[in-house]
Tab-separated table of N, CA and C in Angstrom:
chain	number	residue	atom	x	y	z
S	619	MET	N	-7.587	14.909	-29.992
S	619	MET	CA	-6.519	15.275	-29.075
S	619	MET	C	-5.324	14.374	-29.391
S	620	ASP	N	-4.160	14.992	-29.524
S	620	ASP	CA	-2.991	14.181	-29.818
S	620	ASP	C	-2.365	13.652	-28.529
S	621	ARG	N	-1.420	12.765	-28.710
S	621	ARG	CA	-0.783	12.078	-27.586
S	621	ARG	C	-0.114	13.048	-26.622
S	622	ASN	N	0.567	14.061	-27.132
S	622	ASN	CA	1.253	15.024	-26.264
S	622	ASN	C	0.271	15.790	-25.393
S	623	GLN	N	-0.852	16.207	-25.972
S	623	GLN	CA	-1.884	16.905	-25.190
S	623	GLN	C	-2.428	15.994	-24.092
S	624	LEU	N	-2.628	14.747	-24.441
S	624	LEU	CA	-3.138	13.774	-23.472
S	624	LEU	C	-2.140	13.598	-22.324
S	625	LEU	N	-0.872	13.511	-22.649
S	625	LEU	CA	0.151	13.359	-21.612
S	625	LEU	C	0.249	14.598	-20.733
S	626	VAL	N	0.071	15.774	-21.311
S	626	VAL	CA	0.077	17.005	-20.525
S	626	VAL	C	-1.094	16.992	-19.548
S	627	GLN	N	-2.258	16.606	-20.027
S	627	GLN	CA	-3.424	16.565	-19.144
S	627	GLN	C	-3.288	15.471	-18.087
S	628	ALA	N	-2.646	14.366	-18.443
S	628	ALA	CA	-2.397	13.311	-17.455
S	628	ALA	C	-1.467	13.828	-16.362
S	629	SER	N	-0.462	14.613	-16.746
S	629	SER	CA	0.438	15.217	-15.756
S	629	SER	C	-0.317	16.183	-14.857
S	630	GLU	N	-1.225	16.941	-15.435
S	630	GLU	CA	-2.039	17.867	-14.636
S	630	GLU	C	-2.912	17.102	-13.642
S	631	LEU	N	-3.484	15.990	-14.097
S	631	LEU	CA	-4.284	15.159	-13.207
S	631	LEU	C	-3.423	14.594	-12.086
S	632	ALA	N	-2.227	14.137	-12.436
S	632	ALA	CA	-1.308	13.610	-11.412
S	632	ALA	C	-0.973	14.689	-10.386
S	633	ASP	N	-0.753	15.914	-10.852
S	633	ASP	CA	-0.470	17.020	-9.930
S	633	ASP	C	-1.664	17.295	-9.017
S	634	LEU	N	-2.855	17.264	-9.583
S	634	LEU	CA	-4.062	17.481	-8.767
S	634	LEU	C	-4.199	16.410	-7.687
S	635	ILE	N	-3.939	15.170	-8.055
S	635	ILE	CA	-4.021	14.078	-7.085
S	635	ILE	C	-2.948	14.262	-6.016
S	636	ALA	N	-1.728	14.609	-6.435
S	636	ALA	CA	-0.629	14.797	-5.488
S	636	ALA	C	-0.911	15.941	-4.514
S	637	GLU	N	-1.684	16.928	-4.958
S	637	GLU	CA	-2.024	18.078	-4.119
S	637	GLU	C	-3.308	17.854	-3.315
S	638	SER	N	-3.946	16.719	-3.472
S	638	SER	CA	-5.218	16.463	-2.796
S	638	SER	C	-5.029	16.293	-1.291
S	639	ASP	N	-6.117	16.481	-0.574
S	639	ASP	CA	-6.098	16.267	0.881
S	639	ASP	C	-5.709	14.828	1.209
S	640	GLU	N	-6.181	13.882	0.394
S	640	GLU	CA	-5.881	12.476	0.627
S	640	GLU	C	-4.382	12.194	0.509
S	641	ALA	N	-3.747	12.763	-0.514
S	641	ALA	CA	-2.311	12.545	-0.701
S	641	ALA	C	-1.514	13.224	0.417
S	642	ALA	N	-1.948	14.411	0.830
S	642	ALA	CA	-1.258	15.111	1.923
S	642	ALA	C	-1.376	14.320	3.220
S	643	ALA	N	-2.572	13.808	3.496
S	643	ALA	CA	-2.774	13.009	4.710
S	643	ALA	C	-1.933	11.735	4.669
S	644	TYR	N	-1.823	11.132	3.495
S	644	TYR	CA	-1.009	9.927	3.327
S	644	TYR	C	0.457	10.237	3.628
S	645	ARG	N	0.974	11.308	3.047
S	645	ARG	CA	2.380	11.669	3.272
S	645	ARG	C	2.644	11.977	4.749
S	646	GLU	N	1.717	12.673	5.402
S	646	GLU	CA	1.877	12.984	6.825
S	646	GLU	C	1.862	11.709	7.664
S	647	ALA	N	0.932	10.820	7.375
S	647	ALA	CA	0.846	9.557	8.119
S	647	ALA	C	2.088	8.708	7.883
S	648	GLN	N	2.588	8.721	6.667
S	648	GLN	CA	3.794	7.962	6.344
S	648	GLN	C	4.998	8.525	7.108
S	649	ALA	N	5.087	9.839	7.211
S	649	ALA	CA	6.196	10.463	7.948
S	649	ALA	C	6.119	10.114	9.438
S	650	ARG	N	4.902	10.159	10.002
S	650	ARG	CA	4.739	9.795	11.423
S	650	ARG	C	5.107	8.334	11.647
S	651	LEU	N	4.704	7.487	10.738
S	651	LEU	CA	5.016	6.062	10.858
S	651	LEU	C	6.525	5.838	10.764
S	652	SER	N	7.173	6.501	9.842
S	652	SER	CA	8.624	6.362	9.693
S	652	SER	C	9.368	6.849	10.933
S	653	ALA	N	8.821	7.859	11.602
S	653	ALA	CA	9.465	8.414	12.790
S	653	ALA	C	9.217	7.565	14.036
S	654	ASN	N	8.279	6.656	13.966
S	654	ASN	CA	7.936	5.812	15.108
S	654	ASN	C	8.902	4.623	15.147
S	655	ARG	N	9.839	4.669	16.101
S	655	ARG	CA	10.881	3.633	16.164
S	655	ARG	C	10.315	2.244	16.422
S	656	GLU	N	9.347	2.171	17.315
S	656	GLU	CA	8.756	0.861	17.627
S	656	GLU	C	8.110	0.265	16.384
S	657	ALA	N	7.300	1.060	15.708
S	657	ALA	CA	6.612	0.572	14.512
S	657	ALA	C	7.612	0.202	13.420
S	658	SER	N	8.651	1.022	13.246
S	658	SER	CA	9.659	0.740	12.217
S	658	SER	C	10.373	-0.578	12.486
S	659	ALA	N	10.715	-0.808	13.742
S	659	ALA	CA	11.392	-2.062	14.095
S	659	ALA	C	10.475	-3.257	13.856
S	660	LEU	N	9.225	-3.144	14.262
S	660	LEU	CA	8.271	-4.238	14.054
S	660	LEU	C	8.031	-4.479	12.567
S	661	LEU	N	7.947	-3.404	11.796
S	661	LEU	CA	7.760	-3.553	10.350
S	661	LEU	C	8.944	-4.263	9.708
S	662	ARG	N	10.161	-3.925	10.125
S	662	ARG	CA	11.340	-4.611	9.589
S	662	ARG	C	11.280	-6.104	9.915
S	663	GLN	N	10.950	-6.420	11.172
S	663	GLN	CA	10.852	-7.827	11.562
S	663	GLN	C	9.787	-8.537	10.733
S	664	PHE	N	8.637	-7.865	10.550
S	664	PHE	CA	7.538	-8.459	9.795
S	664	PHE	C	7.951	-8.708	8.342
S	665	ARG	N	8.609	-7.729	7.728
S	665	ARG	CA	9.058	-7.897	6.333
S	665	ARG	C	10.069	-9.024	6.206
S	666	ASP	N	10.979	-9.115	7.169
S	666	ASP	CA	11.961	-10.207	7.145
S	666	ASP	C	11.263	-11.568	7.237
S	667	LEU	N	10.292	-11.649	8.127
S	667	LEU	CA	9.548	-12.910	8.262
S	667	LEU	C	8.788	-13.240	6.981
S	668	ARG	N	8.142	-12.221	6.383
S	668	ARG	CA	7.389	-12.461	5.146
S	668	ARG	C	8.330	-12.941	4.035
S	669	GLU	N	9.540	-12.409	4.015
S	669	GLU	CA	10.519	-12.840	3.017
S	669	GLU	C	10.904	-14.305	3.248
S	670	GLN	N	11.143	-14.665	4.506
S	670	GLN	CA	11.481	-16.053	4.821
S	670	GLN	C	10.326	-16.980	4.454
S	671	ILE	N	9.121	-16.571	4.785
S	671	ILE	CA	7.939	-17.375	4.464
S	671	ILE	C	7.811	-17.525	2.949
S	672	GLY	N	8.042	-16.431	2.224
S	672	GLY	CA	7.979	-16.473	0.765
S	672	GLY	C	8.976	-17.448	0.170
S	673	GLU	N	10.159	-17.508	0.769
S	673	GLU	CA	11.168	-18.452	0.285
S	673	GLU	C	10.704	-19.895	0.496
S	674	PHE	N	10.120	-20.163	1.650
S	674	PHE	CA	9.592	-21.514	1.896
S	674	PHE	C	8.481	-21.836	0.903
S	675	GLN	N	7.598	-20.872	0.673
S	675	GLN	CA	6.483	-21.101	-0.240
S	675	GLN	C	6.971	-21.304	-1.671
S	676	ALA	N	7.991	-20.539	-2.078
S	676	ALA	CA	8.538	-20.678	-3.430
S	676	ALA	C	9.147	-22.061	-3.640
S	677	ARG	N	9.709	-22.615	-2.577
S	677	ARG	CA	10.294	-23.959	-2.659
S	677	ARG	C	9.252	-25.049	-2.415
S	678	LYS	N	8.003	-24.625	-2.226
S	678	LYS	CA	6.874	-25.539	-2.009
S	678	LYS	C	7.061	-26.423	-0.776
S	679	VAL	N	7.663	-25.819	0.262
S	679	VAL	CA	7.830	-26.513	1.541
S	679	VAL	C	6.467	-26.507	2.239
S	680	PRO	N	6.044	-27.639	2.758
S	680	PRO	CA	4.752	-27.673	3.460
S	680	PRO	C	4.739	-26.687	4.642
S	681	PRO	N	3.638	-25.964	4.834
S	681	PRO	CA	3.540	-24.968	5.907
S	681	PRO	C	3.862	-25.522	7.295
S	682	LEU	N	3.678	-26.794	7.480
S	682	LEU	CA	3.985	-27.422	8.762
S	682	LEU	C	5.417	-27.114	9.200
S	683	HIS	N	6.326	-27.006	8.230
S	683	HIS	CA	7.743	-26.815	8.534
S	683	HIS	C	8.111	-25.369	8.867
S	684	TYR	N	7.221	-24.438	8.548
S	684	TYR	CA	7.508	-23.039	8.886
S	684	TYR	C	6.320	-22.381	9.600
S	685	ARG	N	5.519	-23.220	10.218
S	685	ARG	CA	4.346	-22.734	10.952
S	685	ARG	C	4.737	-21.721	12.019
S	686	HIS	N	5.873	-21.949	12.675
S	686	HIS	CA	6.324	-21.022	13.713
S	686	HIS	C	6.562	-19.620	13.147
S	687	LEU	N	7.026	-19.542	11.896
S	687	LEU	CA	7.214	-18.240	11.260
S	687	LEU	C	5.872	-17.580	10.947
S	688	LEU	N	4.923	-18.379	10.498
S	688	LEU	CA	3.581	-17.859	10.229
S	688	LEU	C	2.943	-17.313	11.505
S	689	GLU	N	3.098	-18.056	12.588
S	689	GLU	CA	2.522	-17.625	13.867
S	689	GLU	C	3.198	-16.349	14.368
S	690	LYS	N	4.511	-16.277	14.212
S	690	LYS	CA	5.231	-15.076	14.642
S	690	LYS	C	4.826	-13.875	13.787
S	691	ALA	N	4.642	-14.090	12.494
S	691	ALA	CA	4.213	-13.007	11.598
S	691	ALA	C	2.824	-12.519	11.994
S	692	ASP	N	1.923	-13.436	12.304
S	692	ASP	CA	0.579	-13.049	12.748
S	692	ASP	C	0.642	-12.248	14.044
S	693	ALA	N	1.499	-12.666	14.974
S	693	ALA	CA	1.640	-11.952	16.242
S	693	ALA	C	2.204	-10.548	16.015
S	694	LEU	N	3.196	-10.435	15.136
S	694	LEU	CA	3.759	-9.119	14.832
S	694	LEU	C	2.722	-8.217	14.172
S	695	LEU	N	1.936	-8.784	13.282
S	695	LEU	CA	0.898	-8.015	12.608
S	695	LEU	C	-0.136	-7.515	13.607
S	696	SER	N	-0.520	-8.356	14.552
S	696	SER	CA	-1.459	-7.934	15.590
S	696	SER	C	-0.878	-6.805	16.426
S	697	GLU	N	0.405	-6.935	16.756
S	697	GLU	CA	1.076	-5.903	17.537
S	697	GLU	C	1.155	-4.589	16.748
S	698	LEU	N	1.474	-4.686	15.471
S	698	LEU	CA	1.530	-3.493	14.618
S	698	LEU	C	0.173	-2.804	14.533
S	699	ASN	N	-0.878	-3.595	14.398
S	699	ASN	CA	-2.222	-3.040	14.248
S	699	ASN	C	-2.710	-2.306	15.487
S	700	ARG	N	-2.040	-2.487	16.608
S	700	ARG	CA	-2.416	-1.784	17.840
S	700	ARG	C	-1.741	-0.409	17.953
S	701	ILE	N	-0.782	-0.135	17.103
S	701	ILE	CA	-0.039	1.125	17.167
S	701	ILE	C	-0.828	2.216	16.427
S	702	PRO	N	-1.148	3.323	17.101
S	702	PRO	CA	-1.953	4.377	16.473
S	702	PRO	C	-1.370	4.923	15.160
S	703	ASP	N	-0.044	5.055	15.070
S	703	ASP	CA	0.552	5.560	13.821
S	703	ASP	C	0.338	4.578	12.671
S	704	VAL	N	0.320	3.302	12.962
S	704	VAL	CA	0.050	2.295	11.930
S	704	VAL	C	-1.415	2.395	11.495
S	705	GLN	N	-2.304	2.512	12.462
S	705	GLN	CA	-3.730	2.647	12.150
S	705	GLN	C	-3.985	3.895	11.312
S	706	SER	N	-3.333	4.988	11.686
S	706	SER	CA	-3.478	6.245	10.952
S	706	SER	C	-2.965	6.112	9.525
S	707	PHE	N	-1.828	5.464	9.365
S	707	PHE	CA	-1.261	5.264	8.034
S	707	PHE	C	-2.186	4.409	7.175
S	708	GLU	N	-2.690	3.331	7.750
S	708	GLU	CA	-3.571	2.444	6.977
S	708	GLU	C	-4.855	3.158	6.559
S	709	ALA	N	-5.399	3.998	7.443
S	709	ALA	CA	-6.604	4.759	7.098
S	709	ALA	C	-6.305	5.748	5.971
S	710	ALA	N	-5.176	6.444	6.059
S	710	ALA	CA	-4.795	7.398	5.012
S	710	ALA	C	-4.534	6.683	3.693
S	711	GLU	N	-3.921	5.517	3.769
S	711	GLU	CA	-3.650	4.729	2.567
S	711	GLU	C	-4.960	4.295	1.907
S	712	ARG	N	-5.927	3.871	2.723
S	712	ARG	CA	-7.242	3.472	2.178
S	712	ARG	C	-7.922	4.648	1.487
S	713	GLN	N	-7.858	5.829	2.105
S	713	GLN	CA	-8.506	7.011	1.516
S	713	GLN	C	-7.846	7.397	0.194
S	714	LEU	N	-6.519	7.336	0.134
S	714	LEU	CA	-5.828	7.647	-1.112
S	714	LEU	C	-6.160	6.596	-2.170
S	715	ASN	N	-6.180	5.330	-1.785
S	715	ASN	CA	-6.552	4.272	-2.736
S	715	ASN	C	-7.973	4.445	-3.244
S	716	ASP	N	-8.885	4.871	-2.370
S	716	ASP	CA	-10.271	5.124	-2.798
S	716	ASP	C	-10.313	6.220	-3.856
S	717	LEU	N	-9.523	7.278	-3.640
S	717	LEU	CA	-9.461	8.359	-4.629
S	717	LEU	C	-8.905	7.837	-5.951
S	718	LEU	N	-7.814	7.089	-5.891
S	718	LEU	CA	-7.217	6.553	-7.111
S	718	LEU	C	-8.157	5.580	-7.824
S	719	ASP	N	-8.884	4.776	-7.049
S	719	ASP	CA	-9.869	3.861	-7.644
S	719	ASP	C	-10.990	4.635	-8.333
S	720	ALA	N	-11.424	5.728	-7.717
S	720	ALA	CA	-12.490	6.547	-8.316
S	720	ALA	C	-12.013	7.162	-9.628
S	721	VAL	N	-10.782	7.657	-9.656
S	721	VAL	CA	-10.229	8.227	-10.885
S	721	VAL	C	-10.111	7.142	-11.952
S	722	THR	N	-9.619	5.981	-11.578
S	722	THR	CA	-9.487	4.874	-12.519
S	722	THR	C	-10.845	4.466	-13.085
S	723	SER	N	-11.848	4.413	-12.225
S	723	SER	CA	-13.197	4.052	-12.684
S	723	SER	C	-13.732	5.074	-13.673
S	724	ARG	N	-13.499	6.358	-13.393
S	724	ARG	CA	-13.949	7.405	-14.316
S	724	ARG	C	-13.253	7.276	-15.663
S	725	LEU	N	-11.956	6.996	-15.634
S	725	LEU	CA	-11.219	6.831	-16.888
S	725	LEU	C	-11.730	5.618	-17.661
S	726	ALA	N	-11.933	4.514	-16.955
S	726	ALA	CA	-12.419	3.298	-17.611
S	726	ALA	C	-13.801	3.516	-18.214
S	727	ALA	N	-14.661	4.221	-17.482
S	727	ALA	CA	-16.012	4.492	-17.988
S	727	ALA	C	-15.945	5.378	-19.235
S	728	ALA	N	-15.065	6.351	-19.234
S	728	ALA	CA	-14.936	7.247	-20.385
S	728	ALA	C	-14.414	6.495	-21.605
S	729	ILE	N	-13.536	5.552	-21.387
S	729	ILE	CA	-12.987	4.775	-22.502
S	729	ILE	C	-14.050	3.814	-23.051
S	730	ALA	N	-14.813	3.215	-22.140
S	730	ALA	CA	-15.839	2.250	-22.551
S	730	ALA	C	-16.975	2.913	-23.310
S	731	ALA	N	-17.294	4.152	-22.977
S	731	ALA	CA	-18.399	4.876	-23.636
S	731	ALA	C	-17.906	6.262	-24.026
S	732	PRO	N	-17.164	6.360	-25.130
S	732	PRO	CA	-16.628	7.658	-25.530
S	732	PRO	C	-17.744	8.662	-25.869
S	733	PRO	N	-17.445	9.948	-25.824
S	733	PRO	CA	-18.456	10.966	-26.111
S	733	PRO	C	-19.073	10.753	-27.494
S	734	GLN	N	-20.358	11.060	-27.596
S	734	GLN	CA	-21.104	10.825	-28.845
S	734	GLN	C	-20.958	11.966	-29.849
S	735	ASN	N	-20.371	13.083	-29.453
S	735	ASN	CA	-20.330	14.240	-30.332
S	735	ASN	C	-19.040	14.303	-31.159
S	736	MET	N	-18.553	13.189	-31.636
S	736	MET	CA	-17.344	13.172	-32.468
S	736	MET	C	-17.716	13.265	-33.915
C-alpha cells in the first residue's frame, strides 16, 4: 500500500470516528457546557488561576507564596465538578478518549506484529 492510499484510509477512519456516537455525545456535551454561563465563568476563573500558578511554578517560587491561589483553584474545581453539564462533558470526553485509545492500541498492535502473508 502506498502512502497516498494509507492517507486516504486514515481520512476514512477519522471520518468514522467523527461520526461515532462518542464524538456526537462529546460535541453535544461541549455545546451544553459552552451555553452554561455559570460553568463558563467558573472555567475562565479556573484557567486564569492555573495560568497564574504556572507562572509562579515556572519562576520556581515556593508554593507557600501562592498557596492561596492553589486553594482557590481547588475550590473552583470542586464547584465546577458539582455542575451537571461539567459532569456530562467529562463523561463524554472520557468515552471519546477511550475510543481513541482503543484505535491507537489497535494501530500499535498492527505495527508491532504486521500480517504474516506478505
